[in-house]
Amino acid sequence: MSTLLSNSIQPCSVVDIGSNSIRLVIFDTAAGYPHPVYNERIFCALGEGVGRCGHLRDNAIDDALTAVVRFARIVHEVDAGPLHVFATSAVRDAANGSILTEAVHSRTGSEVDVISGKDEARLSADAARYGLDLEDGIVADLGGGSLELALIKKGEISQADSLPLGTVRLTARMDGEMPRMQGEIIHYFDTVSWLEKSNAPFLVPLGGAFRNFAQLNIAENRHPLNIIHGYTASPSVIRNSIDVLAGMSTRSLSTISGIAARRRNSLPLTSVILGELMQRSAPSAIAFAAIGVREGYVFSRMSSKTIADDPLTAGARAISLRDSRYGDTSDVFMDWIAPLLPRKKKARTRLQRTVCALADMAWREHPDYRATYAFERSIQYPFLGISHTERAFIALSLYLRYGGKPQDEIVTAYNSLLSKRAIRRAEVLGLALRLAYRISGGSPTLLMQSSLVINDGRLSVMLPPNGAAPRNSRIISTIKRLCAARNLKPGTVRAVRNPGD
């Protein structure tokens, strides 16, 4: 056995036997939420046979079993247990689904948890609720075999349904004829009585088919951040893409790059399903998520006591504990910058704490590249509980903390995600942290011996005593920039007197 995972990781491995593919994800749950550390999928199209004849095809069963055996071996070799194997629509609806589940148990020793459609909807909704900090909305998880729908009201799942409208299954059952598939979509949506009465502000599409749609929508609208999770758009923006994709021919679809052929061919059907969902639910916005039933399944296996209250700050803290020189010192830095950025609003304070936790993440890099590294890593890191606007704010703050300039091209490309006031707050936060690190070298004990004082519109800086204070020439330019960003005037800069002096 060759263990690939560090001792700090708490693994939970999941094999998802879906209608389109079999996927292994090894999650790390040490931070209090499922963070993927290994992800592999193998296409088996189990749902095709179920759509055509109600049975899993023999060759699909063989392919699926081979995939699960390989994945179980990987989990064993890297000591990433426990391994959980679950199956969704194709296996639960196939007349011969037990052939596969029994074979998996025989070859790997793992029982296959065949989850019901309503449970699948609830698990997906749980993941979306947590991963997007969603209080009210409709979660729609489109897979190869089924479409799961769930309604979240005031943070609680109030409705859950499963419809046999997966892209693989529906295409096989209707021989790919769009008018017939549209008829099926309308028929099954008519059975979900709560959909049109929900008054939900958000529609949250999940699953690979919807992720591919989001990927194209991001590119088409030249959205600056090519990340699906947290991408939010207006109904009109999404409708424009639906109108284009729904009528595309197979030949036109073949010209789309960056998406696997089998995924490309399902884009028209995916668009029709999304359009019908929007028509019936009338959301104010569509928010895409890159998580779903697998994360929900892991949450269901975690103790409520071990689940972090906020995945964003928990994820940032995990990075600080692993990558910072002094561990998580965010409390000390939050206290130090408080005169400049009071903790009046919960959402702003949350972002400030996240930036403080990440403020020492680039110390191993060459000084010339630290700002770029911190910006790119923070804006692309797979955080949960974060919007694109919040990503841009965090990344800009860290870029300035490491000496970057707000007019640099790398950051101005994302300015459309932030208001002018948010950009100014990021400047204040980034420059305040830069000053803090220049004074203390990152040492929390040194920083606690210094302070900021604002009086009569002037910012004074009290430096550590006993010869620990840096030369004024090293910090004066940062102080001037900080004062300009905060609309203050520079005050005195002096060392704190030692009580014994």
XYZ file of C-alpha atoms in Angstrom:
501
model
C 0.000 0.000 0.000
C 1.404 3.385 -1.034
C -0.389 6.114 0.891
C -0.681 9.264 -1.212
C -2.621 11.329 1.285
C -1.060 13.427 4.029
C -1.837 12.739 7.667
C -3.908 15.915 7.917
C -6.472 14.652 5.411
C -9.641 12.931 6.614
C -10.760 10.990 3.528
C -14.244 9.935 2.575
C -14.457 8.176 -0.789
C -17.573 7.926 -2.928
C -18.304 5.914 -6.074
C -21.386 7.236 -7.854
C -22.943 4.728 -10.276
C -24.894 7.104 -12.485
C -26.902 6.711 -15.668
C -24.233 8.336 -17.820
C -20.966 7.648 -16.032
C -19.333 6.017 -13.021
C -17.333 8.460 -10.924
C -14.925 8.170 -8.027
C -14.322 11.186 -5.829
C -12.036 11.075 -2.813
C -13.045 13.911 -0.521
C -11.147 15.461 2.361
C -13.535 16.337 5.192
C -10.949 17.677 7.664
C -12.086 21.301 7.198
C -15.703 20.423 7.948
C -16.990 20.055 4.402
C -16.214 17.731 1.429
C -13.240 19.039 -0.540
C -12.256 16.887 -3.570
C -8.675 15.620 -3.680
C -9.128 13.010 -6.429
C -11.772 12.805 -9.156
C -12.099 10.303 -12.014
C -15.005 9.247 -14.200
C -15.645 6.529 -16.772
C -18.533 6.733 -19.250
C -20.756 3.640 -19.275
C -24.173 4.977 -20.382
C -26.120 2.581 -18.165
C -29.219 4.699 -18.751
C -29.432 3.923 -22.479
C -30.575 0.367 -21.920
C -33.064 1.432 -19.258
C -34.509 4.037 -21.589
C -34.973 1.588 -24.446
C -36.030 -1.646 -22.767
C -36.030 -1.159 -19.001
C -32.886 -3.263 -18.518
C -29.179 -2.587 -18.079
C -27.313 -3.889 -21.127
C -24.825 -6.682 -20.531
C -21.877 -4.728 -21.936
C -22.803 -1.683 -19.829
C -22.905 -3.857 -16.700
C -19.452 -5.227 -17.543
C -18.056 -1.722 -18.122
C -19.586 -0.421 -14.905
C -18.277 -3.327 -12.849
C -14.778 -2.885 -14.288
C -14.880 0.804 -13.357
C -16.065 0.185 -9.793
C -13.438 -2.527 -9.222
C -10.702 -0.153 -10.415
C -11.967 2.643 -8.187
C -12.186 0.376 -5.143
C -8.587 -0.673 -5.758
C -7.446 2.960 -5.929
C -9.171 3.773 -2.638
C -7.546 0.767 -0.991
C -4.064 1.542 -2.322
C -4.078 5.151 -1.113
C -5.745 4.270 2.191
C -8.670 6.602 1.485
C -11.455 4.636 3.148
C -14.213 4.433 4.053
C -15.549 3.737 0.559
C -19.228 4.414 -0.089
C -20.825 3.123 -3.292
C -24.243 4.386 -4.299
C -26.385 4.123 -7.416
C -29.048 6.413 -8.839
C -31.690 6.306 -11.563
C -30.392 3.655 -13.979
C -29.821 0.976 -11.350
C -32.889 1.733 -9.229
C -35.226 1.687 -12.265
C -33.706 -1.223 -14.202
C -35.420 -4.587 -13.878
C -31.991 -6.240 -13.657
C -30.238 -3.622 -11.513
C -29.531 -6.193 -8.806
C -27.167 -8.035 -11.167
C -24.775 -5.090 -11.024
C -25.157 -4.383 -7.315
C -24.557 -8.019 -6.376
C -21.537 -8.216 -8.672
C -20.068 -5.051 -7.123
C -20.498 -6.489 -3.632
C -18.947 -9.791 -4.678
C -15.894 -8.175 -6.315
C -15.243 -5.285 -3.902
C -16.979 -6.177 -0.650
C -18.920 -2.888 -0.788
C -22.688 -2.799 -0.530
C -24.303 -0.582 -3.151
C -26.716 1.952 -1.676
C -29.465 2.333 -4.284
C -30.950 5.670 -3.310
C -34.528 6.659 -4.115
C -35.372 9.550 -6.409
C -36.650 11.739 -3.564
C -33.566 10.998 -1.481
C -31.380 11.908 -4.443
C -33.244 15.212 -4.792
C -32.765 15.954 -1.088
C -29.063 15.089 -1.139
C -28.474 17.390 -4.127
C -30.467 20.161 -2.469
C -28.469 19.750 0.745
C -25.238 20.233 -1.201
C -26.566 23.303 -3.039
C -27.972 24.819 0.141
C -24.574 24.543 1.807
C -22.359 25.240 -1.192
C -24.201 28.397 -2.259
C -25.470 29.501 1.161
C -28.940 29.158 -0.342
C -31.931 30.189 1.777
C -34.664 30.087 -0.868
C -34.616 28.491 -4.289
C -35.382 25.560 -6.556
C -32.597 23.026 -7.052
C -32.711 21.073 -10.317
C -30.209 18.220 -10.725
C -30.209 16.881 -14.291
C -28.488 13.554 -14.798
C -28.461 10.922 -17.475
C -31.441 9.039 -16.071
C -33.560 11.503 -14.141
C -34.228 15.093 -13.151
C -34.396 15.762 -9.418
C -36.253 18.829 -8.180
C -36.264 20.252 -4.667
C -37.661 23.418 -3.117
C -35.754 25.199 -0.367
C -37.692 27.636 1.798
C -36.042 29.552 4.639
C -33.106 27.176 4.553
C -35.219 23.996 4.759
C -36.086 21.482 2.043
C -39.877 21.576 1.770
C -40.455 19.610 -1.466
C -38.568 16.893 -3.355
C -39.445 15.066 -6.574
C -37.738 12.894 -9.174
C -38.800 12.788 -12.845
C -37.638 10.255 -15.513
C -36.284 13.041 -17.717
C -32.544 12.348 -17.757
C -30.808 13.220 -21.012
C -29.546 9.689 -21.779
C -32.752 7.940 -20.789
C -35.134 10.351 -22.515
C -33.123 10.408 -25.735
C -33.075 6.606 -25.865
C -36.768 6.266 -25.037
C -37.862 8.798 -27.678
C -35.215 7.935 -30.292
C -33.884 11.465 -30.035
C -37.022 13.008 -31.569
C -37.288 16.464 -30.034
C -41.094 16.972 -30.404
C -41.727 13.704 -28.567
C -39.190 14.565 -25.874
C -40.780 18.001 -25.407
C -44.126 16.323 -24.923
C -42.672 14.080 -22.203
C -41.073 17.053 -20.469
C -44.363 18.949 -20.363
C -46.247 15.834 -19.204
C -43.969 15.164 -16.235
C -43.593 18.820 -15.253
C -47.380 18.999 -15.051
C -47.198 16.461 -12.206
C -45.080 18.799 -10.021
C -47.813 20.988 -8.588
C -45.548 23.134 -6.407
C -43.235 24.279 -9.197
C -45.336 27.210 -10.414
C -46.400 28.209 -6.888
C -42.924 28.287 -5.368
C -42.119 32.015 -5.748
C -38.476 30.993 -5.430
C -36.001 33.794 -6.236
C -33.298 31.425 -7.491
C -33.204 28.466 -9.825
C -30.091 26.380 -9.166
C -29.196 23.949 -11.982
C -26.847 21.072 -11.043
C -25.334 18.154 -12.930
C -22.975 17.698 -15.852
C -25.461 18.685 -18.571
C -26.300 21.986 -16.888
C -22.605 22.621 -16.145
C -21.845 22.332 -19.852
C -24.630 24.784 -20.606
C -23.185 27.206 -18.033
C -19.712 26.826 -19.525
C -21.002 27.939 -22.928
C -23.058 30.758 -21.433
C -20.022 32.102 -19.588
C -18.002 32.129 -22.825
C -20.811 33.589 -24.935
C -21.309 36.504 -22.548
C -17.587 37.057 -22.002
C -17.989 36.746 -18.285
C -14.518 37.421 -16.848
C -14.414 34.442 -14.480
C -14.556 31.015 -16.127
C -15.775 29.176 -13.032
C -19.169 27.486 -12.973
C -19.756 27.346 -9.221
C -21.451 30.541 -8.132
C -21.976 31.818 -11.672
C -25.220 33.777 -11.573
C -27.070 35.247 -14.545
C -30.390 36.896 -15.289
C -33.189 34.912 -16.960
C -32.815 36.970 -20.135
C -29.130 36.107 -20.446
C -29.861 32.402 -19.988
C -32.846 32.537 -22.324
C -30.665 33.872 -25.141
C -28.435 30.799 -24.914
C -31.452 28.491 -24.703
C -32.883 29.965 -27.901
C -29.618 29.319 -29.743
C -28.819 25.844 -28.414
C -32.314 24.338 -28.442
C -32.504 24.462 -32.227
C -28.926 23.452 -33.051
C -28.352 20.653 -35.539
C -25.913 17.814 -34.912
C -23.575 19.387 -37.456
C -23.641 22.749 -35.679
C -23.104 21.074 -32.311
C -19.956 19.374 -33.640
C -18.304 22.799 -33.997
C -18.509 23.456 -30.250
C -15.118 22.914 -28.628
C -14.188 22.100 -25.061
C -17.105 19.722 -24.418
C -17.121 15.947 -24.991
C -19.139 14.812 -28.019
C -21.697 12.886 -25.975
C -22.238 15.961 -23.828
C -22.485 18.297 -26.836
C -25.248 16.242 -28.395
C -27.415 16.608 -25.281
C -27.220 20.425 -25.247
C -30.491 21.000 -27.179
C -32.440 18.721 -24.814
C -30.724 20.276 -21.794
C -31.719 23.723 -23.052
C -35.343 22.709 -23.542
C -35.523 21.288 -20.003
C -33.941 24.416 -18.526
C -36.272 26.642 -20.523
C -39.342 24.783 -19.267
C -38.063 25.021 -15.690
C -37.596 28.768 -16.043
C -40.994 29.206 -17.660
C -42.756 27.472 -14.788
C -40.744 28.702 -11.805
C -40.127 32.304 -13.022
C -36.933 32.877 -10.992
C -35.272 36.256 -10.604
C -31.843 34.724 -11.240
C -30.210 31.453 -12.216
C -27.267 30.389 -10.035
C -25.196 27.430 -11.221
C -23.360 25.114 -8.851
C -20.537 22.629 -9.394
C -21.586 20.325 -6.576
C -24.449 17.889 -6.177
C -25.509 14.466 -5.005
C -21.978 13.217 -4.204
C -21.266 16.083 -1.836
C -24.743 15.693 -0.376
C -24.071 12.004 0.199
C -20.849 12.804 2.069
C -22.662 15.370 4.217
C -25.204 12.687 5.103
C -22.356 10.519 6.405
C -20.742 13.302 8.459
C -21.668 14.087 12.042
C -23.501 17.403 12.342
C -20.895 18.415 14.921
C -18.088 18.094 12.356
C -19.756 20.138 9.591
C -18.376 23.671 9.417
C -20.853 26.514 9.838
C -19.318 28.385 6.902
C -17.368 26.508 4.199
C -15.613 29.664 2.952
C -13.979 30.668 6.220
C -13.384 27.004 7.073
C -11.622 26.464 3.745
C -9.499 29.584 4.207
C -8.546 28.510 7.703
C -7.507 25.077 6.415
C -5.217 26.753 3.871
C -3.711 29.008 6.533
C -3.018 26.085 8.862
C -1.335 24.192 6.044
C 0.461 26.940 4.114
C 1.061 29.934 6.414
C 4.225 30.362 8.458
C 2.377 30.979 11.729
C -0.826 29.000 11.170
C -4.199 30.711 11.414
C -3.527 34.221 12.721
C -6.680 35.767 11.255
C -8.045 36.857 14.661
C -4.932 38.925 15.390
C -4.951 40.602 11.988
C -8.707 41.230 12.145
C -8.239 43.042 15.451
C -5.324 45.077 14.096
C -7.175 46.353 11.012
C -10.434 47.018 12.931
C -9.898 50.824 13.181
C -9.852 50.945 9.378
C -12.528 48.330 8.679
C -15.034 48.065 11.542
C -16.994 44.814 11.803
C -20.404 46.321 11.161
C -21.760 44.033 8.444
C -21.635 40.252 8.692
C -21.013 39.635 4.976
C -18.097 42.106 4.834
C -16.588 40.804 8.051
C -16.728 37.257 6.648
C -14.746 38.297 3.561
C -12.237 40.264 5.642
C -11.649 37.243 7.852
C -11.150 35.059 4.788
C -8.550 37.455 3.360
C -6.744 37.666 6.716
C -6.571 33.859 6.854
C -5.098 33.703 3.338
C -2.717 36.645 3.718
C 0.421 34.501 4.179
C -0.384 31.892 1.518
C 2.328 32.949 -0.965
C 5.405 33.240 1.239
C 7.133 30.268 -0.419
C 6.981 31.876 -3.863
C 9.594 34.171 -5.401
C 8.876 37.766 -4.273
C 8.343 38.886 -7.870
C 5.493 36.415 -8.348
C 3.769 36.370 -4.954
C 1.054 38.863 -5.897
C 0.162 37.007 -9.088
C 0.244 33.637 -7.321
C -2.014 34.832 -4.500
C -4.457 36.392 -6.956
C -4.718 33.413 -9.275
C -4.872 30.798 -6.544
C -7.544 32.585 -4.517
C -9.786 33.450 -7.461
C -9.675 29.892 -8.846
C -9.613 27.831 -5.646
C -12.675 25.536 -5.310
C -14.141 27.308 -2.296
C -17.775 26.698 -1.389
C -20.191 29.300 -0.096
C -18.810 32.011 -2.367
C -20.053 34.136 -5.262
C -18.006 35.397 -8.195
C -18.106 38.907 -6.744
C -16.694 37.624 -3.463
C -13.945 35.734 -5.314
C -12.909 38.918 -7.084
C -12.861 40.895 -3.818
C -10.707 38.312 -2.023
C -8.281 38.002 -4.938
C -7.879 41.769 -5.368
C -7.263 42.254 -1.630
C -4.543 39.589 -1.632
C -2.964 40.979 -4.788
C -2.592 44.376 -3.115
C -1.376 42.794 0.127
C 1.554 41.377 -1.865
C 2.423 44.686 -3.503
C 0.338 44.587 -6.656
C -1.252 47.744 -8.036
C -5.011 48.154 -8.581
C -4.417 49.316 -12.149
C -2.496 46.161 -13.163
C -4.096 44.307 -16.060
C -4.390 41.014 -14.183
C -6.892 42.581 -11.761
C -8.643 45.141 -13.958
C -9.909 42.257 -16.109
C -12.224 41.366 -13.201
C -13.270 44.902 -12.218
C -16.688 44.406 -13.823
C -17.514 41.987 -10.993
C -16.988 44.651 -8.317
C -18.538 48.001 -7.524
C -16.275 51.017 -7.096
C -16.908 50.928 -3.349
C -15.966 47.251 -3.167
C -12.738 47.952 -5.057
C -11.927 50.717 -2.581
C -12.604 48.401 0.393
C -10.335 45.774 -1.164
C -7.618 48.404 -1.498
C -7.945 49.382 2.155
C -7.889 45.760 3.287
C -4.986 44.726 1.066
C -2.839 47.752 1.948
C -3.628 47.416 5.668
C -2.426 43.813 5.585
C 0.660 44.798 3.616
C 1.476 47.350 6.293
C 0.818 44.807 9.046
C 3.210 42.282 7.514
C 5.877 44.915 6.934
C 5.687 45.927 10.585
C 5.563 42.434 12.063
C 7.102 40.103 9.480
C 3.910 38.087 9.944
C 4.601 37.412 13.633
C 1.328 37.753 15.555
C 3.140 38.554 18.813
C 4.976 41.476 17.213
C 1.817 42.738 15.546
C -0.022 42.754 18.868
C 2.642 45.168 20.158
C 1.676 47.705 17.508
C -1.594 49.417 16.612
C -3.445 51.809 14.324
C -5.112 54.916 15.688
C -7.504 57.189 13.784
C -8.053 60.626 15.287
C -9.358 63.795 13.627
C -9.109 62.229 10.175
C -5.491 61.193 10.619
C -4.034 57.693 10.718
C -1.226 57.211 13.239
C 0.828 54.027 13.442
C 2.237 52.788 16.733
C 5.207 50.483 16.108
C 6.575 47.659 18.318
C 9.058 48.669 21.047
C 12.518 47.329 21.920
C 14.074 47.838 18.514
C 11.509 45.716 16.662
C 10.112 48.665 14.692
C 11.019 48.810 10.991
C 12.584 51.919 9.507
C 9.974 54.496 8.563
C 11.245 54.554 4.980
C 10.140 50.919 4.597
C 6.520 51.595 5.491
C 5.839 55.255 4.744
C 4.779 54.722 1.111
C 2.331 52.007 2.161
C 0.902 54.293 4.844
C 0.389 57.073 2.275
C -1.388 54.697 -0.142
C -3.514 53.343 2.690
C -4.501 56.822 3.812
C -5.445 57.776 0.255
C -7.625 54.680 -0.128
C -9.337 55.326 3.225
C -9.617 59.110 2.681
C -7.400 59.891 5.676
C -4.309 61.975 6.241
C -1.041 60.449 7.514
C -0.458 61.033 11.212
C 2.485 60.180 13.447
C 4.574 57.041 13.061
C 6.466 56.097 16.190
C 7.426 53.163 18.369
C 5.381 52.333 21.429
C 7.201 53.294 24.615
C 8.347 50.412 26.744
C 6.890 50.807 30.258
C 10.397 50.448 31.653
C 11.822 53.324 29.606
